[in-house]
Short mmCIF file of C-alpha atoms in Angstrom, two decimals:
data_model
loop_
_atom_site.label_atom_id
_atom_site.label_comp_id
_atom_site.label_asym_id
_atom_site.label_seq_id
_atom_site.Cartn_x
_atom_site.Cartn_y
_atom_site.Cartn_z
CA UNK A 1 25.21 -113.58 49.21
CA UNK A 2 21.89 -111.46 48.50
CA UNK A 3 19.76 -112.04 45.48
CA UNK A 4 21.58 -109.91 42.97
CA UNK A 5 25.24 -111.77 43.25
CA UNK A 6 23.65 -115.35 43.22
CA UNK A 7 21.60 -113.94 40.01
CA UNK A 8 24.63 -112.49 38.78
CA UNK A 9 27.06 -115.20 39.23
CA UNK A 10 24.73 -117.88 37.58
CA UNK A 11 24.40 -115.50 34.55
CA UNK A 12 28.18 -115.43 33.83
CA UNK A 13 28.24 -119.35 34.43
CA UNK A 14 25.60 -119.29 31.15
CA UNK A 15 27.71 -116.92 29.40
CA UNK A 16 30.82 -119.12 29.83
CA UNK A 17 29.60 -121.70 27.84
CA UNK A 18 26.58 -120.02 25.65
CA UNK A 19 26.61 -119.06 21.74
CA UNK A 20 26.46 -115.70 21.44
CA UNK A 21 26.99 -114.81 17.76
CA UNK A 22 26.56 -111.37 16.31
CA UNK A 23 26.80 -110.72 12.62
CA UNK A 24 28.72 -107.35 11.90
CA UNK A 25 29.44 -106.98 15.56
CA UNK A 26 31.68 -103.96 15.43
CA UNK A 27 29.28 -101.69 13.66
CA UNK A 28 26.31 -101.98 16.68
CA UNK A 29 26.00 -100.74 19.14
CA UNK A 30 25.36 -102.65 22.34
CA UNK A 31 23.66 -101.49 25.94
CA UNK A 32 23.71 -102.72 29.30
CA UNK A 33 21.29 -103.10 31.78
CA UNK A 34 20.59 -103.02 35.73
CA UNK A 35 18.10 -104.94 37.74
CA UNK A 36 16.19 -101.66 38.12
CA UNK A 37 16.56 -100.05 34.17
CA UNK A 38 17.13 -102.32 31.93
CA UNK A 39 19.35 -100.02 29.50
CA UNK A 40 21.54 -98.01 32.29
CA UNK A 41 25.01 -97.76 29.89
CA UNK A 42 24.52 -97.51 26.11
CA UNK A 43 27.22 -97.00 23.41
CA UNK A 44 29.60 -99.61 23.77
CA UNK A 45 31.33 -101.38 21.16
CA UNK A 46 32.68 -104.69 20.82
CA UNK A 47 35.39 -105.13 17.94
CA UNK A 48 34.13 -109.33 18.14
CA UNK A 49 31.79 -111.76 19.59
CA UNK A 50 34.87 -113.15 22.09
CA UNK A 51 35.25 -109.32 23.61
CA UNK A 52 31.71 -109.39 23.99
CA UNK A 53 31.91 -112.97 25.83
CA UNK A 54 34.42 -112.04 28.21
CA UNK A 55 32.47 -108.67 29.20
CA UNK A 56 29.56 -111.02 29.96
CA UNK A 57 31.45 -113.31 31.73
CA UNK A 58 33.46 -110.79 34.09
CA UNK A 59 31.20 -108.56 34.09
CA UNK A 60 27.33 -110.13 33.97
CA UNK A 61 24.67 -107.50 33.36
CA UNK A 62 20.83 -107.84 34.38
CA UNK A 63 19.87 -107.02 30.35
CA UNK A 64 21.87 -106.81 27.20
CA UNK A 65 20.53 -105.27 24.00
CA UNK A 66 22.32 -104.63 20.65
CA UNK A 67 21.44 -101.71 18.01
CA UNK A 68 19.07 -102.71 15.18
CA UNK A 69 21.51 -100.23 13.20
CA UNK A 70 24.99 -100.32 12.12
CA UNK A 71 27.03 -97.62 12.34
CA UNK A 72 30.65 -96.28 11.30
CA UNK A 73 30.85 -95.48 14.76
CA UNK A 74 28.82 -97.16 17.17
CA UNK A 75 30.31 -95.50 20.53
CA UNK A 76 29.94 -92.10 19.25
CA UNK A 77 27.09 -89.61 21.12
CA UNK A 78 24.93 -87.97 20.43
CA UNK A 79 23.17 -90.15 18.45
CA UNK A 80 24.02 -88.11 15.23
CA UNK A 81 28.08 -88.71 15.40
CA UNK A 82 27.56 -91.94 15.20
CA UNK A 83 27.62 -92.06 11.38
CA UNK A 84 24.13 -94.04 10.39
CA UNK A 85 24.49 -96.74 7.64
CA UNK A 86 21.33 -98.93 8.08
CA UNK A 87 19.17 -100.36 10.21
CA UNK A 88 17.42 -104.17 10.04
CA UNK A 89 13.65 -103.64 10.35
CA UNK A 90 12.19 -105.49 13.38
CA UNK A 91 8.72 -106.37 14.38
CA UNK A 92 8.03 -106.75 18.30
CA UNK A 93 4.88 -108.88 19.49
CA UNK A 94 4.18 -108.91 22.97
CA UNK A 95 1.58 -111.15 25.06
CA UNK A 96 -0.97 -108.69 26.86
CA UNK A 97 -0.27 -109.38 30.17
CA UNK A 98 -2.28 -106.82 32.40
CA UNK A 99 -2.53 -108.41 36.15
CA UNK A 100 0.01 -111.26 35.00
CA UNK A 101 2.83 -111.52 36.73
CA UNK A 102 3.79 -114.59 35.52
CA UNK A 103 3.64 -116.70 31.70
CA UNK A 104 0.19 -116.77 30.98
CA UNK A 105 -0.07 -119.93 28.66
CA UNK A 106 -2.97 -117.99 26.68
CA UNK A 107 -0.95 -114.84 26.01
CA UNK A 108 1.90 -116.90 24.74
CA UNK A 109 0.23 -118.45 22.47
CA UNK A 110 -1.71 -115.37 20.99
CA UNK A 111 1.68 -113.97 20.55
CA UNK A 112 2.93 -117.45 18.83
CA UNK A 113 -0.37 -117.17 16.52
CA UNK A 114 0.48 -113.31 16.07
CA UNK A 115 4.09 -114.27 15.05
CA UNK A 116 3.39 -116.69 12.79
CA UNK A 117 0.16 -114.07 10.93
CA UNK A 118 2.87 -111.66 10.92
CA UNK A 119 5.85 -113.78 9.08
CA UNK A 120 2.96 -115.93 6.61
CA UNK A 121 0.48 -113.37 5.94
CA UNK A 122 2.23 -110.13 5.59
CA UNK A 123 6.46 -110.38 5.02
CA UNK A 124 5.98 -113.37 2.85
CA UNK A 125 2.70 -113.01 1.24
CA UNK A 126 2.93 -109.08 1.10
CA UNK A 127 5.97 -108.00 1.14
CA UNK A 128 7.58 -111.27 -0.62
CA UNK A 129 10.62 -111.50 2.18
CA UNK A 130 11.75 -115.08 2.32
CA UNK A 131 11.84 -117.31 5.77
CA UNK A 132 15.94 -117.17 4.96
CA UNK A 133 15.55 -113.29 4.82
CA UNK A 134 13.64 -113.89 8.69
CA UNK A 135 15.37 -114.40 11.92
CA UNK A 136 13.19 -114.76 14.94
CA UNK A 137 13.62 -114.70 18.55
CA UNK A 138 11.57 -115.24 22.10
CA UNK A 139 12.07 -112.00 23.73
CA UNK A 140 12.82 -113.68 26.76
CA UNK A 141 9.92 -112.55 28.60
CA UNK A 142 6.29 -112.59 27.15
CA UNK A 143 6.59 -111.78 23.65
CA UNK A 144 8.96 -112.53 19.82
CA UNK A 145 10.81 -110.53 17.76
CA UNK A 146 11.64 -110.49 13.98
CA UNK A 147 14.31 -109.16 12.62
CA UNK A 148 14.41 -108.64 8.47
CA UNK A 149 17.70 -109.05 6.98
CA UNK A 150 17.24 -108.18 3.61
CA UNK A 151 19.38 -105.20 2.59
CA UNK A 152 16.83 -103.35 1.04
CA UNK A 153 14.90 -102.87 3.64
CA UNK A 154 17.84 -102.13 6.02
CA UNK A 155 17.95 -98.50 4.12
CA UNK A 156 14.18 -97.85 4.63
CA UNK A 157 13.21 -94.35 6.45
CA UNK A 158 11.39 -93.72 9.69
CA UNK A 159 8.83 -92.84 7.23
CA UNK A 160 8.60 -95.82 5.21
CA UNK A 161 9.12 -97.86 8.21
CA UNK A 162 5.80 -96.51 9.53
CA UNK A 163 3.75 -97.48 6.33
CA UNK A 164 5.02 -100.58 7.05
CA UNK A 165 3.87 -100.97 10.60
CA UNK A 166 0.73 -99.35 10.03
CA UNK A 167 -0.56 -101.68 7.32
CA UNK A 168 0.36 -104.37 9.72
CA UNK A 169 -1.57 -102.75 12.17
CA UNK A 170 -4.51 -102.10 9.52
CA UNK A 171 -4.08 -98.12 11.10
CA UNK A 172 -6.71 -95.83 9.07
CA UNK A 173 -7.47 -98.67 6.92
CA UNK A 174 -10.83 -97.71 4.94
CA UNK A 175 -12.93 -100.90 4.50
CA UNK A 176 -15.37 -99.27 2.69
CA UNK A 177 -12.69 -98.91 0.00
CA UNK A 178 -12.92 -102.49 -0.77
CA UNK A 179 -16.43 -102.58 -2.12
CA UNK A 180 -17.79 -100.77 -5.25
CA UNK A 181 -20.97 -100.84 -6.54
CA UNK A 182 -21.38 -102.70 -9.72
CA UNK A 183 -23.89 -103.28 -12.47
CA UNK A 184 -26.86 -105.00 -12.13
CA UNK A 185 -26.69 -109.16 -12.47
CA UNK A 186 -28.63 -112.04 -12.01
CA UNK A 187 -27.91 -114.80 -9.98
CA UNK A 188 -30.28 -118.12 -9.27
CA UNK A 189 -30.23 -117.92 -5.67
CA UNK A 190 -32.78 -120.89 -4.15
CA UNK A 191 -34.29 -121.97 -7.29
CA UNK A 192 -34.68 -118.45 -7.79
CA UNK A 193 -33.31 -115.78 -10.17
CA UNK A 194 -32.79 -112.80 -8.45
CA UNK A 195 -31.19 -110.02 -9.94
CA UNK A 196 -29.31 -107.06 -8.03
CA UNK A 197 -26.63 -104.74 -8.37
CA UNK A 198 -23.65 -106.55 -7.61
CA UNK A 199 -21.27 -105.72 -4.68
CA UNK A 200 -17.87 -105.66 -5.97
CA UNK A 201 -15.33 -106.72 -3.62
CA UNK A 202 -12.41 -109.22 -2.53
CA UNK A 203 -12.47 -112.93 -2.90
CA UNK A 204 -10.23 -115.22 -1.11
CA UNK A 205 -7.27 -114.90 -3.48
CA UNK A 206 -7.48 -111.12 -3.40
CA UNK A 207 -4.03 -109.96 -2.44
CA UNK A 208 -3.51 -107.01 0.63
CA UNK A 209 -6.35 -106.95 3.12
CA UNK A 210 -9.35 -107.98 1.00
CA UNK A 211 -7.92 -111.55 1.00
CA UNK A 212 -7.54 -111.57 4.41
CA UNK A 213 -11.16 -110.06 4.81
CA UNK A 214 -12.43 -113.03 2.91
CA UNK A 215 -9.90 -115.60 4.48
CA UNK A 216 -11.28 -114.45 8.13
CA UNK A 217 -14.69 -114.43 7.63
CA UNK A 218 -14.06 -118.53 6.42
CA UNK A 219 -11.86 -119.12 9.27
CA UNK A 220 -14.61 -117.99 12.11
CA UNK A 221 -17.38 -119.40 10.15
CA UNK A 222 -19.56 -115.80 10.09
CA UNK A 223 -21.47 -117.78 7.38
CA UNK A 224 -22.68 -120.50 10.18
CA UNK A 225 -25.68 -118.72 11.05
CA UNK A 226 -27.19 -118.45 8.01
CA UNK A 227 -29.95 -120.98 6.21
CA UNK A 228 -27.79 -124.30 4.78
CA UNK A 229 -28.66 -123.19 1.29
CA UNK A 230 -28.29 -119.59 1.74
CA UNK A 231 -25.13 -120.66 3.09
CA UNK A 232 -23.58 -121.94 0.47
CA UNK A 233 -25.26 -119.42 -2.31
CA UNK A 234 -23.30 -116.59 -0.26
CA UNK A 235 -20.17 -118.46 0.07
CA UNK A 236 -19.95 -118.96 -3.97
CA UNK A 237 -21.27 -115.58 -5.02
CA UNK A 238 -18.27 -113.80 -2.70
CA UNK A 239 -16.05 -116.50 -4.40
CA UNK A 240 -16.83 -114.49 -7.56
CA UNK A 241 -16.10 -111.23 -5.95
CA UNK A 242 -19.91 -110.72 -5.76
CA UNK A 243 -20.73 -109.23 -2.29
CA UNK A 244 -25.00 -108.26 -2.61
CA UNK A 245 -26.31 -111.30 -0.95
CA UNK A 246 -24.09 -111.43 1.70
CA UNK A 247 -24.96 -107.69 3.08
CA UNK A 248 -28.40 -108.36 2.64
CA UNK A 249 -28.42 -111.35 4.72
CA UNK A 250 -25.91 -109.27 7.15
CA UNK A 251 -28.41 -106.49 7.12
CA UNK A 252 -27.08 -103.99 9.72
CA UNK A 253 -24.14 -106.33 10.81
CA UNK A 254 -22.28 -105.61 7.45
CA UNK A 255 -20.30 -103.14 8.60
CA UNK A 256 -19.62 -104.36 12.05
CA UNK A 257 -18.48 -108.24 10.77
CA UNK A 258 -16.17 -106.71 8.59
CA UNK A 259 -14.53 -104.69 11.09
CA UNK A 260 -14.11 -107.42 13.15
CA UNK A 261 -12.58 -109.12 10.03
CA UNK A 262 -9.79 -107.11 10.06
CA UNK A 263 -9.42 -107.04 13.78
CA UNK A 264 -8.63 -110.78 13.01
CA UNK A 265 -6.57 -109.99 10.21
CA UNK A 266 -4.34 -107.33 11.15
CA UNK A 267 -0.94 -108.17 13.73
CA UNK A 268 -0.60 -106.14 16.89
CA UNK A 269 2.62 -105.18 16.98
CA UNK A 270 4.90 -102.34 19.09
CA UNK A 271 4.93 -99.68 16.35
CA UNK A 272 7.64 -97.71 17.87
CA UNK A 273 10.18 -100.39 17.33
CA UNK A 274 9.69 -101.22 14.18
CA UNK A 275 10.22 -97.16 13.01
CA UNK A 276 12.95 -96.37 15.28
CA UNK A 277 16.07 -96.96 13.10
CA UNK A 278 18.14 -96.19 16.57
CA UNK A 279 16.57 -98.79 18.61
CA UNK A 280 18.42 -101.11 20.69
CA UNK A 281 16.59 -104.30 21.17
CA UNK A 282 17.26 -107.69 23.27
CA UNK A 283 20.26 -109.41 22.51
CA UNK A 284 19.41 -112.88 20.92
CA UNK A 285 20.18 -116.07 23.69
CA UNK A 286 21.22 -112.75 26.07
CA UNK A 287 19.20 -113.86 29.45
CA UNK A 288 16.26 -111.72 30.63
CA UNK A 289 16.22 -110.37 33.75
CA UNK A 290 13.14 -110.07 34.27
CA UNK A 291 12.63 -113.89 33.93
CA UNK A 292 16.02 -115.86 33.82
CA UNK A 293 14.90 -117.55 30.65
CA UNK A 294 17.20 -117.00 27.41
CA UNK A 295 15.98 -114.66 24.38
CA UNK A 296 16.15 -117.89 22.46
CA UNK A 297 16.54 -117.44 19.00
CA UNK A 298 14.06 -120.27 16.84
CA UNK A 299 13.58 -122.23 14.28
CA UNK A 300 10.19 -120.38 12.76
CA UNK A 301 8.53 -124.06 11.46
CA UNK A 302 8.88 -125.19 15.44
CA UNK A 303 7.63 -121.78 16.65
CA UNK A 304 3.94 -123.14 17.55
CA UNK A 305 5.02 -125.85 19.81
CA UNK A 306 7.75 -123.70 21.17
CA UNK A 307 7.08 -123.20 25.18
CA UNK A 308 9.48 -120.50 26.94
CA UNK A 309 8.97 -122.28 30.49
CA UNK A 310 10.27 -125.43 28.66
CA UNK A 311 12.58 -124.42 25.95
CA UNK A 312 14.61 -121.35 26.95
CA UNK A 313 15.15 -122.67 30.60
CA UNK A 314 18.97 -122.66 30.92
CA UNK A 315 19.83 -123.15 34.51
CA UNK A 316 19.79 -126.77 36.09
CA UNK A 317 17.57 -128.54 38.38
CA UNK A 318 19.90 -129.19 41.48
CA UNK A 319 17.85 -128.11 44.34
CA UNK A 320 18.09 -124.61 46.20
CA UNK A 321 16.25 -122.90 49.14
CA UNK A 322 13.77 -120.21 48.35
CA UNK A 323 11.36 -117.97 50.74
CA UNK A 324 8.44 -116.92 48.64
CA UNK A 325 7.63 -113.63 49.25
CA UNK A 326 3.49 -113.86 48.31
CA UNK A 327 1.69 -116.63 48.00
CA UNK A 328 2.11 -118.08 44.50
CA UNK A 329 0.13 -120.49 42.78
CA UNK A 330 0.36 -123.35 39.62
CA UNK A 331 3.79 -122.05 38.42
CA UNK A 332 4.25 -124.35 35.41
CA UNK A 333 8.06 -124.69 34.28
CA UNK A 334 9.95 -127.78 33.06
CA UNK A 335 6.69 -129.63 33.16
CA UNK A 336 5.36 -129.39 36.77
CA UNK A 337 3.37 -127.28 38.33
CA UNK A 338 4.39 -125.65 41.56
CA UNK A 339 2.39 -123.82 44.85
CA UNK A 340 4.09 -122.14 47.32
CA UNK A 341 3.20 -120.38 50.58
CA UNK A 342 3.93 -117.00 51.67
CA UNK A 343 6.88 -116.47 53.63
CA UNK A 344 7.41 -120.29 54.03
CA UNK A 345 10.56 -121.93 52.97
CA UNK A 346 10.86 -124.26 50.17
CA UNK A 347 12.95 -126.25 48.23
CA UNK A 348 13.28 -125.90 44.37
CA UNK A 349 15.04 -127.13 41.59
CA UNK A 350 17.58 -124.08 40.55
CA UNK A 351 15.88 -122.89 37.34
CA UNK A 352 13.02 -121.79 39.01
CA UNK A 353 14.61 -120.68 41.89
CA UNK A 354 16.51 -118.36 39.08
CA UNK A 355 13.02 -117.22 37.76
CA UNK A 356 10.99 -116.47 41.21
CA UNK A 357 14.25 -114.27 42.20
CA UNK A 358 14.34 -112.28 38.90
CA UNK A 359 10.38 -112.15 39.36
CA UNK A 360 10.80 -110.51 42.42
CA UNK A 361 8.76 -112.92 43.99
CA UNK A 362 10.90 -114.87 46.41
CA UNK A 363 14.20 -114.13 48.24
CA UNK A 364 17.15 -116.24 49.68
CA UNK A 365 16.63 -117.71 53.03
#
């Protein structure tokens, strides 16, 4: 048996007994994919979830993705016979990984913090979605999805979808459009009264960016370097909108600290899938083949303590033969850590022997 079959034949055993539900099945459509591209055949159908099952079963593939869109036909091509009805908007967030070939605990958790910026500060507090309108997923690999399943938004255009992504993203955003110069005011700064023309600008309720201007420069303490007193005197004038004292103790740095503000504000997220209403995206508890570990979908108030290496680990522990095929170093998965040399056999417990063969990193003996 090479490394393919045995991959192959422990997928279907997951399918057998997993949960794969999907809501308004019939209208998607669904792609396959190989161990080499993972969307090789596109525009099936599947008139239910058990038709789905047993083509997963019989007939395990490497990757299976589903249409963001529903459609009066799903199997119809080109893309334009398919008859388009709608489309759930969907936000992808993927760990930089550059040089990784493995989980880097970091990454994951930038992308958890990401996730959880994305769903609090911008589709509840911006765009006033509720968690029940939310549905989010590990990819399976390195990264989450959300998917948005409010109607409304399922008829949004390309277009619209884009002004959507791009405020995430903070794209072209003009900082300088959040201050104004005011009037002149004084203030008792020190003991002192000192009057200037005011600053106008956001304050840490301020809806849209400005807020989340303010909120940053809190959160990473870009006060902390200034004088106690002076401190505090810039902290309360911005808390009245009031930004003069705070450039002038910035000086030159003005510009830069709020740039990084939004940097620290805005969500990195793939742009492309969020505005293509055609896209087909990971299947949710589908396996990745590129890891072995399950697109699980999760609970969004147990996202930060979700670990992929832990928690969407399907395959069991009984032990298996393995010949690494580099030397590989601290794997963590299931909670131990694991060293292996190059071309030397080894004995592992079967889930990761599932993950270093869809990693490419090990072969059977």
């Amino acid at each position: 048996m090479n490394e393919e079959q045995f991959l192959l034949r422990n997928f279907s055993k997951y399918y057998q007994k997993a949960r794969i539900e999907v809501e308004r099945i019939a209208e998607r459509e669904f792609g396959f994919g190989s161990r080499e591209k993972k969307i090789e055949a596109r525009h099936m159908v599947f008139s239910g979830n058990e038709q789905l099952r047993n083509k997963l079963v019989n007939e395990p593939p490497f990757y299976v993705s589903y249409s963001a869109a529903f459609y009066e036909r799903p199997d119809g091509r080109p893309m334009e016979k398919k008859g388009w009805k709608a489309a759930q908007v969907i936000f992808d967030i993927d760990a930089h990984h550059e040089g990784e070939l493995f989980v880097c605990e970091k990454c994951m958790q930038w992308a958890k913090d990401s996730t959880i910026r994305l769903v609090e500060d911008f589709l509840l507090a911006d765009f006033g979605l509720g968690k029940e309108e939310l549905a989010v997923n590990f990819s399976g690999n390195r990264g989450f999805h959300v998917h948005v399943t409010n109607s409304a938004f399922e008829q949004l255009s390309k277009e619209e979808r884009r002004e959507l992504a791009d405020y995430i993203a903070a794209t072209g955003l003009d900082a300088g459009q959040l201050f104004k110069e005011g009037k002149v005011t004084t203030d008792v700064i020190d003991g002192r009264a000192i009057s200037k023309k005011t600053i106008r600008g956001p304050t840490p309720t301020t809806s849209g960016y400005g807020g989340k201007i303010v909120r940053a420069l809190q959160k990473n303490d870009y006060f902390g370097a200034l004088r106690k007193k002076r401190k505090a005197a810039v902290e309360r004038t911005i808390a009245k909108g009031n930004w003069f004292l705070f450039r002038d103790e910035a000086k030159k740095k003005f510009g830069p600290v709020i740039a990084k503000c939004i940097q620290l504000a805005r969500v990195d997220i793939d742009v492309n899938v969020t505005t293509d209403t055609g896209r087909l995206i990971r299947l949710p508890n589908s396996i990745h083949g590129s890891s072995g570990l399950i697109a699980k979908k999760l609970d969004f108030a147990a996202l930060q303590k979700f670990n992929p290496l832990d928690d969407a680990v399907v395959f069991g522990a009984n032990e298996l033969e393995v010949v690494p095929t580099i030397d590989i170093k601290d794997v963590y998965m299931k909670g131990q850590t694991f060293s292996f040399e190059k071309d030397k056999k080894a004995k592992v417990p079967g889930y990761l022997a599932v993950y270093l063969l869809c990693k490419k990193v090990a072969r059977l003996p």
